Coordinates of C-alpha atoms in Angstrom, one line a residue:
X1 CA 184.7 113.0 66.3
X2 CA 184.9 111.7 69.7
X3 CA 187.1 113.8 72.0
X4 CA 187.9 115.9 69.3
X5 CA 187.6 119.6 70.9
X6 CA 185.5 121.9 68.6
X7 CA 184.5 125.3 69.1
X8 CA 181.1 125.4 69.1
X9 CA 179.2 128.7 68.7
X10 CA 176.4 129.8 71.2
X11 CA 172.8 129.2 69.7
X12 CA 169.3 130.8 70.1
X13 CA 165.9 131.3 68.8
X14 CA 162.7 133.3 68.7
X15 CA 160.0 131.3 68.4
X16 CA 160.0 128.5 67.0
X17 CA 163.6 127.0 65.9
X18 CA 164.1 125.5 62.2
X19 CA 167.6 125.5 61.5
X20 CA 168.3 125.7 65.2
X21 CA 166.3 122.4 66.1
X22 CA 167.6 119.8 68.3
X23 CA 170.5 122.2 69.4
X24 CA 168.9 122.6 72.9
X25 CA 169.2 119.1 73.4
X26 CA 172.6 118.0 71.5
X27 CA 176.3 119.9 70.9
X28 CA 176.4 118.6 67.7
X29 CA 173.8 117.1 65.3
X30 CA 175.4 113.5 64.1
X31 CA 173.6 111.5 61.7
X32 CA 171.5 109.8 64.0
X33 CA 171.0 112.8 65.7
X34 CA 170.0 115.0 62.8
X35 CA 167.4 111.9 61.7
X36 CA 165.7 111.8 65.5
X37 CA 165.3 115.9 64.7
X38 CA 164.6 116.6 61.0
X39 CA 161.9 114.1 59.5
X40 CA 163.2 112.2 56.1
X41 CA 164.1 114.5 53.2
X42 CA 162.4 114.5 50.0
X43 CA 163.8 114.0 46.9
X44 CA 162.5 116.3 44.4
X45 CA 163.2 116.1 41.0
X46 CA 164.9 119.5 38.9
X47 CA 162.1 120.6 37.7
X48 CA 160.6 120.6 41.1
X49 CA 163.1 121.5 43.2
X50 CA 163.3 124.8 41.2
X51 CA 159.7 125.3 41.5
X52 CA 160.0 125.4 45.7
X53 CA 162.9 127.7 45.6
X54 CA 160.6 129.8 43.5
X55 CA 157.6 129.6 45.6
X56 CA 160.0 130.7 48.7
X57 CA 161.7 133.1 47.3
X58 CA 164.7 131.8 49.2
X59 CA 167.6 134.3 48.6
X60 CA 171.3 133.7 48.9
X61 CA 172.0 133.7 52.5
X62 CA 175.7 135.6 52.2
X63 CA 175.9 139.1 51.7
X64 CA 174.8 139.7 48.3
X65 CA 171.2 137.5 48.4
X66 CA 170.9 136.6 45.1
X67 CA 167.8 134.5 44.2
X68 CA 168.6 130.7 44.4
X69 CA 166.8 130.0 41.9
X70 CA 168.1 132.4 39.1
X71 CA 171.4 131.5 40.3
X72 CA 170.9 127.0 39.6
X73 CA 168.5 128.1 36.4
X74 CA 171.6 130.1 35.2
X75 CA 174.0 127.1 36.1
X76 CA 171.6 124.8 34.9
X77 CA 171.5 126.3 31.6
X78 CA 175.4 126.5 31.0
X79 CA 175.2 122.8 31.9
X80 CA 172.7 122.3 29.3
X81 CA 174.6 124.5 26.5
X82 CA 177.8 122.9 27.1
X83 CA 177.0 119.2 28.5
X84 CA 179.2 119.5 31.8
X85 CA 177.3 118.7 34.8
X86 CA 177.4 121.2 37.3
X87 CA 179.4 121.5 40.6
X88 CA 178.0 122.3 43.8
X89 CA 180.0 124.4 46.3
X90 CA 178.9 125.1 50.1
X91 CA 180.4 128.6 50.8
X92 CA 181.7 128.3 54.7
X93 CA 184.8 130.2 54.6
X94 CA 183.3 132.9 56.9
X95 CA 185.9 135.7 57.1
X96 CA 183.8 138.4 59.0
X97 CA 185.0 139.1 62.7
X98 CA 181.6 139.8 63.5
X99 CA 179.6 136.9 61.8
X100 CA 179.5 132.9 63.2
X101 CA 176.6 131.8 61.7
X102 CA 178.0 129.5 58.8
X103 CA 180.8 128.4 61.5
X104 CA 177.7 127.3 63.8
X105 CA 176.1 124.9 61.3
X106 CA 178.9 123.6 60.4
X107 CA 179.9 122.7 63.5
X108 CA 176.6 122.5 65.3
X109 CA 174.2 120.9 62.4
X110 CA 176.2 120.1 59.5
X111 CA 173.8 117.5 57.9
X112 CA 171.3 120.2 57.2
X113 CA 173.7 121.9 55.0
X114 CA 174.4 119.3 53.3
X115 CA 170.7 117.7 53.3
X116 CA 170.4 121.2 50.8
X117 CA 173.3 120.3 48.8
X118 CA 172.6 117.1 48.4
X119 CA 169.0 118.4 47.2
X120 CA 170.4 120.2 44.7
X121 CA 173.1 117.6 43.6
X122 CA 170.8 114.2 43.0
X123 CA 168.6 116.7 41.5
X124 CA 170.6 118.3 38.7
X125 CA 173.2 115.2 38.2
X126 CA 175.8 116.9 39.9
X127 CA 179.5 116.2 39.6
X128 CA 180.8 117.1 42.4
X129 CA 179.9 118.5 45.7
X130 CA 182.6 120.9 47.3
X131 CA 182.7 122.5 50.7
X132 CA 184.7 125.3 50.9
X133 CA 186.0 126.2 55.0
X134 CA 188.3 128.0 56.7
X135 CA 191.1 126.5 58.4
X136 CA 191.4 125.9 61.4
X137 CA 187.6 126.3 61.7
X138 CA 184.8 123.9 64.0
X139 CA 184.3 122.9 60.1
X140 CA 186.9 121.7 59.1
X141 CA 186.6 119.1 61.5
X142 CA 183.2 118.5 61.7
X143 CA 182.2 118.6 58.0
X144 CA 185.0 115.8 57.1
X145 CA 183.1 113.4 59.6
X146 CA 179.5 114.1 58.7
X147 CA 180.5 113.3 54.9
X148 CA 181.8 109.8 56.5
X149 CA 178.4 109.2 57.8
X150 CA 176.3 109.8 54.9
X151 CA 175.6 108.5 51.7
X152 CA 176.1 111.1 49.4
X153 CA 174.8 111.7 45.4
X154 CA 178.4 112.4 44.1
X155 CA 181.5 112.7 45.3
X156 CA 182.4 115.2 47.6
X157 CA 185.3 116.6 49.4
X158 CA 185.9 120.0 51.9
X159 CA 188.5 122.3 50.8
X160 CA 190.5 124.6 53.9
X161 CA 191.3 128.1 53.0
X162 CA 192.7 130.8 54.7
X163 CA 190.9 132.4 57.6
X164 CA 190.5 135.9 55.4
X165 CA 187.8 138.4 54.9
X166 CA 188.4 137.8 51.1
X167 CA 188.3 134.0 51.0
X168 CA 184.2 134.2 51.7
X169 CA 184.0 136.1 48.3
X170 CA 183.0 133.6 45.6
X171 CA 185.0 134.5 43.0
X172 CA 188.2 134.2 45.3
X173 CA 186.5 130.9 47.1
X174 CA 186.1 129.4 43.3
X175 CA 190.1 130.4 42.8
X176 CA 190.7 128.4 46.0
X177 CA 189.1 125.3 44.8
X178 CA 190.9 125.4 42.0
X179 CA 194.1 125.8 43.5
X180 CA 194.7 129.3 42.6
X181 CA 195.7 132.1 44.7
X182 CA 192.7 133.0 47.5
X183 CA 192.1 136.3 45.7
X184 CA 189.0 137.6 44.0
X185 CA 188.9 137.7 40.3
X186 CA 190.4 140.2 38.3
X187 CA 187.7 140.5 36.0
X188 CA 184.0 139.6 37.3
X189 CA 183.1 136.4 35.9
X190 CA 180.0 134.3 37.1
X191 CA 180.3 130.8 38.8
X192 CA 177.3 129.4 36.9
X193 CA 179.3 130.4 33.6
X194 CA 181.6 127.8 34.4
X195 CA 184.7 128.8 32.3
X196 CA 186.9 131.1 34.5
X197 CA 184.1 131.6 36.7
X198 CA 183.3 127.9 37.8
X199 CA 185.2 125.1 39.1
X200 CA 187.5 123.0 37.1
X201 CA 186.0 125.0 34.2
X202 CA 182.4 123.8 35.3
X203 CA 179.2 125.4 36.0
X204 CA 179.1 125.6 39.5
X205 CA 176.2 126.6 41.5
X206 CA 177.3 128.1 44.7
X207 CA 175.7 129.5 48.0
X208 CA 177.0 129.8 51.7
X209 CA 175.8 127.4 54.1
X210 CA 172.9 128.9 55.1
X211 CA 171.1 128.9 52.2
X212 CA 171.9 125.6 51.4
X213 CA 170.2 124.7 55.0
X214 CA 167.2 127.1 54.2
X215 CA 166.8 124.9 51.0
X216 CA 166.5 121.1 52.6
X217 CA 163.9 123.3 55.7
X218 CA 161.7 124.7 52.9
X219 CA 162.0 120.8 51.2
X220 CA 160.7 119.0 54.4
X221 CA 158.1 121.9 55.3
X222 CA 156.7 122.7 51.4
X223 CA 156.0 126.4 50.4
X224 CA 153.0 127.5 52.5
X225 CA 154.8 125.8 55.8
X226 CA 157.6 127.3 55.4
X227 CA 155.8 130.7 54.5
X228 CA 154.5 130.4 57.7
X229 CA 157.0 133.0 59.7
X230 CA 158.8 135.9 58.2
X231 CA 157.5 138.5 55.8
X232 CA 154.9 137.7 52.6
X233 CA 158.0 138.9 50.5
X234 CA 160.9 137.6 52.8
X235 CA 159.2 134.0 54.4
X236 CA 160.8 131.5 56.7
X237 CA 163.5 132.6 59.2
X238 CA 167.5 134.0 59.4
X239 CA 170.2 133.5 61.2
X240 CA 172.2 136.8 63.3
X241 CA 175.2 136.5 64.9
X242 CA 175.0 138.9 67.9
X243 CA 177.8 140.2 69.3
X244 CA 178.1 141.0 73.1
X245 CA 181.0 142.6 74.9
X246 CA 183.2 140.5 77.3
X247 CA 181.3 137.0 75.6
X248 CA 181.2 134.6 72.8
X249 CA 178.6 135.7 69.7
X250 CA 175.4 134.2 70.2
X251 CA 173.9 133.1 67.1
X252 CA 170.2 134.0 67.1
X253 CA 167.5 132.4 64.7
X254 CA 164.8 134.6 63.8
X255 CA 161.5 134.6 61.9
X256 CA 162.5 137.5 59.1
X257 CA 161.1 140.9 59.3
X258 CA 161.8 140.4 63.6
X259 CA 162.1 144.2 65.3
X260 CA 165.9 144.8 66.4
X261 CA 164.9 146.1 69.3
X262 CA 163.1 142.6 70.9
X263 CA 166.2 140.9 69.5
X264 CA 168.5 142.9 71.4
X265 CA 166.3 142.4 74.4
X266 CA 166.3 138.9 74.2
X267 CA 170.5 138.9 74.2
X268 CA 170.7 141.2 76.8
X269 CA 172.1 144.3 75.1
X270 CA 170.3 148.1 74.3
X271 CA 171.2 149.7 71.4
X272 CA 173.6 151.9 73.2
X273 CA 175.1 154.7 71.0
X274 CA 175.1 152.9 67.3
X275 CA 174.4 149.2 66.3
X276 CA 176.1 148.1 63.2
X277 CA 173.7 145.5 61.1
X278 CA 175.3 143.6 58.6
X279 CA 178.8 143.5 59.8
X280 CA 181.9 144.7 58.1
X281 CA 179.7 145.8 54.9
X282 CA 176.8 146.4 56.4
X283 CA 175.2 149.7 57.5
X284 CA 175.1 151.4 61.2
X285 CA 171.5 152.6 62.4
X286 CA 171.2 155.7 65.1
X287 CA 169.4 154.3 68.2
X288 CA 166.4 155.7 67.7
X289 CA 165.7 153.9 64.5
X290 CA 167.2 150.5 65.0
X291 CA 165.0 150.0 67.9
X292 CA 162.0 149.4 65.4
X293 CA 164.3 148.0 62.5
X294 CA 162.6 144.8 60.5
X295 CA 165.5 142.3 60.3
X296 CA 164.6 141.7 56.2
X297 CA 166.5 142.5 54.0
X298 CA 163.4 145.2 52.2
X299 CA 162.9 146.9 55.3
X300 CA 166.7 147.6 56.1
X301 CA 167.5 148.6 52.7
X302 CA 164.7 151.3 52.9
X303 CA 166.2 152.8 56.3
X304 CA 169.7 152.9 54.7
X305 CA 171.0 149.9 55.9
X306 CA 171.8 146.4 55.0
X307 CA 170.9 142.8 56.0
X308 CA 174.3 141.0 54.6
X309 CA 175.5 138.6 56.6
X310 CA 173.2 139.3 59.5
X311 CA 176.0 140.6 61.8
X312 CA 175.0 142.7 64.8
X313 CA 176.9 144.7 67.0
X314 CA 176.1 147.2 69.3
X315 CA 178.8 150.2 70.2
X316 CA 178.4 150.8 74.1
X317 CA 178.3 155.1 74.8
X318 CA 181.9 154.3 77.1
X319 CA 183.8 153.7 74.2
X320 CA 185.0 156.2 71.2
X321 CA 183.1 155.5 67.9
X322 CA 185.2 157.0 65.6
X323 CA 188.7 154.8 67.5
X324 CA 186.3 151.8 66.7
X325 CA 186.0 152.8 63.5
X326 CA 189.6 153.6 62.4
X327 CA 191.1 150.3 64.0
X328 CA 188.0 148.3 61.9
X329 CA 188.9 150.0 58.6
X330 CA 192.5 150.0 59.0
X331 CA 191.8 145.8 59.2
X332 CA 189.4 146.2 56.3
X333 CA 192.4 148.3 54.2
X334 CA 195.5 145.3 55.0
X335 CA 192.5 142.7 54.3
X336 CA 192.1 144.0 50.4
X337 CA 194.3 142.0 47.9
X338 CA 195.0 145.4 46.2
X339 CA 194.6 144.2 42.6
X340 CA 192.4 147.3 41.6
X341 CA 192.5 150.9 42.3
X342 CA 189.5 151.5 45.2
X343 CA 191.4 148.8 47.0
X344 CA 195.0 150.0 46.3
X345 CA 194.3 153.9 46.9
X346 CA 191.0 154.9 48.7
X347 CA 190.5 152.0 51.4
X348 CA 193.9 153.2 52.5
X349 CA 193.3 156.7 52.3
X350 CA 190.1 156.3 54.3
X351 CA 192.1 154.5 56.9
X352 CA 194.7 157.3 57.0
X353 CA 192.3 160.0 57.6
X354 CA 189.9 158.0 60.0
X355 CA 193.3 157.2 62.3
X356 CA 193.7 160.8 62.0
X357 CA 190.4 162.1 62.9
X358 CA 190.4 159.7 65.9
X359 CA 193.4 161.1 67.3
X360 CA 191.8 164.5 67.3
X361 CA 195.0 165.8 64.3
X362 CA 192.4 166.0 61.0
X363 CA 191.6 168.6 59.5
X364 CA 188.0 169.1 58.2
X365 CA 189.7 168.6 54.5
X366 CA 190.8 165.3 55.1
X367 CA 187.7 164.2 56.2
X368 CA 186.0 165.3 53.5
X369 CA 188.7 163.9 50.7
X370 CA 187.9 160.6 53.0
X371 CA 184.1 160.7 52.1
X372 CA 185.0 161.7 48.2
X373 CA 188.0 158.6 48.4
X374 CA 184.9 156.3 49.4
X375 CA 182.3 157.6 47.2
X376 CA 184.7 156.9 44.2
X377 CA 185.4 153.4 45.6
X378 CA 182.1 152.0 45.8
X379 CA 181.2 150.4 42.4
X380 CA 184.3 150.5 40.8
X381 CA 186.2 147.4 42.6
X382 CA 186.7 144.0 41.2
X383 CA 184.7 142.6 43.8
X384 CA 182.3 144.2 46.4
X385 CA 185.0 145.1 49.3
X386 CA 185.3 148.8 48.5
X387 CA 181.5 148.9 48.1
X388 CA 180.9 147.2 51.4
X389 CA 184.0 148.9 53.5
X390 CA 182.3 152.1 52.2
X391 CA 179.0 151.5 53.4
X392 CA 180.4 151.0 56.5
X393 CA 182.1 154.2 57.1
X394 CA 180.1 156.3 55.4
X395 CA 177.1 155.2 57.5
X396 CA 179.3 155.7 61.1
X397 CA 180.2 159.1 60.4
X398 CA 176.6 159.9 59.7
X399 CA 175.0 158.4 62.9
X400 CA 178.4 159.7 64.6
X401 CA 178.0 163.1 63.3
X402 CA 178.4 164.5 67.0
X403 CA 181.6 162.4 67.9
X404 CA 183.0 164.2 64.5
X405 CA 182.5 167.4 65.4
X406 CA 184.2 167.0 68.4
X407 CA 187.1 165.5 66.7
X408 CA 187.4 168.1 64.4
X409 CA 187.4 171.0 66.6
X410 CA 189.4 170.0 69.8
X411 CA 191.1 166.7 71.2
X412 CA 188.1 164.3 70.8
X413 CA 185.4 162.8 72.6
X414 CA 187.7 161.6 75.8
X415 CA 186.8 158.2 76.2
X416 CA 188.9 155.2 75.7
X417 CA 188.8 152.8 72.5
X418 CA 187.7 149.4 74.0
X419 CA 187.8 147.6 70.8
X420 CA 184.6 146.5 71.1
X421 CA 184.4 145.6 67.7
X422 CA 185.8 142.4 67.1
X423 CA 188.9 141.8 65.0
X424 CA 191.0 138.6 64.6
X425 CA 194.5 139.2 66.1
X426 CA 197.0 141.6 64.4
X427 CA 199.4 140.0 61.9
X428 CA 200.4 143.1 59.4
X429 CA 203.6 144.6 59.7
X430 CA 204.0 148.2 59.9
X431 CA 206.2 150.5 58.6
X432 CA 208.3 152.5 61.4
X433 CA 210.4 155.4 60.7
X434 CA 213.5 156.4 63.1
X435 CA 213.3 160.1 63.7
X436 CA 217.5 160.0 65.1
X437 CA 218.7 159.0 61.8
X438 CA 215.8 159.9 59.3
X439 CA 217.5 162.9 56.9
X440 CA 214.5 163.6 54.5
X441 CA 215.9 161.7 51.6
X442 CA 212.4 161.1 50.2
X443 CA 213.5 158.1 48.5
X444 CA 210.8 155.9 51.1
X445 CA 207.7 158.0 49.2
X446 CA 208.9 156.6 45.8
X447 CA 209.5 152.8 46.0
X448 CA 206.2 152.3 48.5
X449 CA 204.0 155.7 47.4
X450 CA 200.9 154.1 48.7
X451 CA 202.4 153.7 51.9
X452 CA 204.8 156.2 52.4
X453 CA 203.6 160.1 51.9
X454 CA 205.9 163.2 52.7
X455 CA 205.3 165.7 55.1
X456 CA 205.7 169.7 54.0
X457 CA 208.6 169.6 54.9
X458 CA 209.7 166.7 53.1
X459 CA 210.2 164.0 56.2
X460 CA 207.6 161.0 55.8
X461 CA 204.4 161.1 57.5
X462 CA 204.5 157.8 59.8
X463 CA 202.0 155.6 58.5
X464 CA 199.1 154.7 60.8
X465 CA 197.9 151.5 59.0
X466 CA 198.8 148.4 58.5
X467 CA 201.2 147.0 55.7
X468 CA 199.0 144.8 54.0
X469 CA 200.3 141.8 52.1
X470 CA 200.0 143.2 48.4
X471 CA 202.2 146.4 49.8
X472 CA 205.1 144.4 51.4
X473 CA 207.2 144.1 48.8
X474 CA 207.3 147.7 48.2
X475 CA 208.1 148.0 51.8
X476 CA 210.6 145.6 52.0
X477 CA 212.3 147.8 49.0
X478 CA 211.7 151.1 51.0
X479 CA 213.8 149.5 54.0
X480 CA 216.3 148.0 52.0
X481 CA 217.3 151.3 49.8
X482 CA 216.7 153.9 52.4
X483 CA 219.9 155.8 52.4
X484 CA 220.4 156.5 56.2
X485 CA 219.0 153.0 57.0
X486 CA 216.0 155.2 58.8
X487 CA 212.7 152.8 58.1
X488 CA 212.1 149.2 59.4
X489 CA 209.4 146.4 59.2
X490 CA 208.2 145.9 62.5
X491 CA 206.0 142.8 63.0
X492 CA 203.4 142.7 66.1
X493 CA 205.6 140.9 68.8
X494 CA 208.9 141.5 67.1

């Protein structure tokens, strides 16, 4: 590790710091590090170590925040009905723009994480233990040389994936690890199952890197210590990556059930005209409620919103919502894998008709077939992207109900979009008509329909999003075959 260069997230607290300890004093938490900071770890048997996870209530700290300990009873029983031992998989392939929490303590505090997994693994006679990171990540540096340190239960190894929104899904992480495409699952199929679902046909019990570091916390502090902060039905603390413009996120531990409004005070920020909690598939709060927001995951469920990965970012008033919005759901469209029909048809559509709307041309129609696209998306995907992209919109263009309007009915709101909203650096091609030669053959609409859509008067309509990867091929046809060699691929910088 020495003179390796890592990118190392920004790191806060409120109050007292559990998963942030030591980090005021070191970069990075080494072995002998981590051991000055966290006292000696426990070593509870399976019995007990599902008791404590009990007593916490310690839910998945990823989007969805399933109970831990449902999730390793369910695993442990597949392992018991079909004598495999279980895998354990640290979820770090963070693909959120907005979200650097796992990223931090990977990089930052590494042993913790694996302190939890390690828990787990002695524990229920694990197999395996199998990090999952993105490439070119802090972690996949940093998690390769805290393994070197350590002696470890099992064996263990870190897997790189591609730096994707999908690759953080599990189902698509489990496909990685198994060398499979770095796609969710066709059909839903749970990791604790093992079969299809797990690794290497294995009951796998799998959580993001959080949890995992909530788990070995809660194992040094017991039940009631650790109950100490947070909420009676949400204890101990979480972790929010806080976005500000113009500066790295700052990753912010806080005890759960923490206003948003002292948080946002703390970074510096006000909740300017929105703030977006949860990231990508979380939910936008109007200023005047966000202010008083609990950051649990009860208490932003009952004001419409959603906890997730605890992403925050606040929209400033001198930038256009609704521009924010289209260039983040055009990213969230190309980022699908397309393998079922919200993905292939209504993130797409939605796209379409929020670039649209932000360039002042929709209609109120289009809007509105938008909203019905979205509705019919959420819950029938074979993953949770159409659900969470959904949220997302939907939610903006209720707290942006003004912005709209003005959409609707004139040119726009006027300002500029800043592109405050984070987004990793464009890499879909799009598809680009030439007007001089284009003769309204029509051919273009058939071999790539869900990009290509004709006008009334049968020219294309040039599409405003993204080619993602699942729709190239059927670009690369359109080009090809186009009779009056009218369409091309442009890729950004070519």
């Amino acid at each position: 590790m020495k003179g390796t260069p890592l990118e190392l997230p920004e790191v806060g607290w409120l109050d007292a710091a559990r998963l942030a300890a030591g980090l005021d004093r070191h970069q990075r938490l080494d072995l002998a590090a981590h051991a000055r900071v966290h006292p000696p770890l426990p070593a509870p048997g399976r019995d007990a170590l599902l008791t404590l996870a009990e007593a916490v209530g310690l839910p998945g700290r990823g989007g969805a925040g399933f109970p831990f300990a449902r999730k390793a009873r369910a695993t442990l029983t597949a392992s018991d009905r079909t004598g495999a031992p279980p895998v354990i998989v640290i979820n770090g392939a963070e693909g959120e723009p907005a979200s650097a929490k796992d990223k931090m303590l990977l990089a930052r505090t590494p042993h913790l994480v694996l302190d939890g997994a390690c828990l787990a693994a002695a524990a229920f006679g694990a197999e395996e233990i199998v990090i999952g990171v993105a490439a070119g990540s802090p972690g996949e540096i940093s998690v390769p040389a805290a393994l070197a340190e350590r002696e470890l239960p099992c064996p263990a190894r870190t897997v790189c994936l591609p730096e994707r929104f999908a690759s953080g899904e599990s189902g698509a992480l489990v496909r990685g690890i198994n060398g499979l495409p770095v796609v969710p699952a066709p059909l839903k199929a749970r990791a604790a199952d093992g079969g299809a679902g797990g690794v290497r046909r294995r009951p796998t019990l799998l959580c993001n890197a959080e949890t995992w570091a909530q788990l070995a916390i809660a194992a040094r502090l017991g039940p009631d210590a650790y109950a100490a902060v947070g909420t009676a039905a949400e204890p101990g603390t979480t972790l929010l990556t806080v976005n500000r413009p113009g500066a790295v996120p700052l990753v912010v531990e806080v005890p759960t059930g923490t206003r948003l409004g002292p948080v946002l005070a703390a970074c510096g920020l006000q909740p300017g005209a929105g703030v977006l909690v949860g990231g990508y598939h979380g939910a936008w709060l109007h200023p005047s409620v966000a202010v008083d927001a609990p950051l649990s995951r009860a208490g932003l469920t009952a004001l419409g919103g959603a906890l997730g990965a605890g992403a925050i970012v606040v929209l400033p008033h001198d930038t256009c919502p609704l521009g924010e919005l289209a260039r983040v759901t055009a990213w969230l469209a190309t980022e699908s894998t397309g393998q079922c029909g919200p993905c292939r048809h209504g993130l797409p559509d939605a796209a379409e008709a929020l670039a649209l709307l932000a360039a002042g041309a929709a209609e109120p129609a289009v809007l509105e077939s938008a909203r019905r696209a979205l509705g019919a998306a959420q819950g029938g995907g074979a993953c949770s992207h159409p659900d969470g992209t959904a949220r997302f919109v939907l939610t903006a263009l209720d707290v942006f109900s003004a912005d709209v309007a003005a959409h609707l009915s004139g040119p726009g709101c006027g300002r500029p979009v800043r592109g405050v909203l984070p987004l990793p650096p464009a890499k879909g091609a799009r598809l680009e008509v030439d007007w001089s030669r284009c003769a309204g053959h029509g051919l273009c609409a058939v071999l790539a329909p869900g990009l290509v859509r004709l006008g009334p008067h049968g020219y294309p309509a040039a599409p405003a999003v993204p080619v993602s990867r699942w729709q190239e091929h059927g670009a690369r046809r359109a080009v090809n075959q186009c009779p009056a060699l009218a369409l091309r691929l442009r890729r950004p910088g070519g």
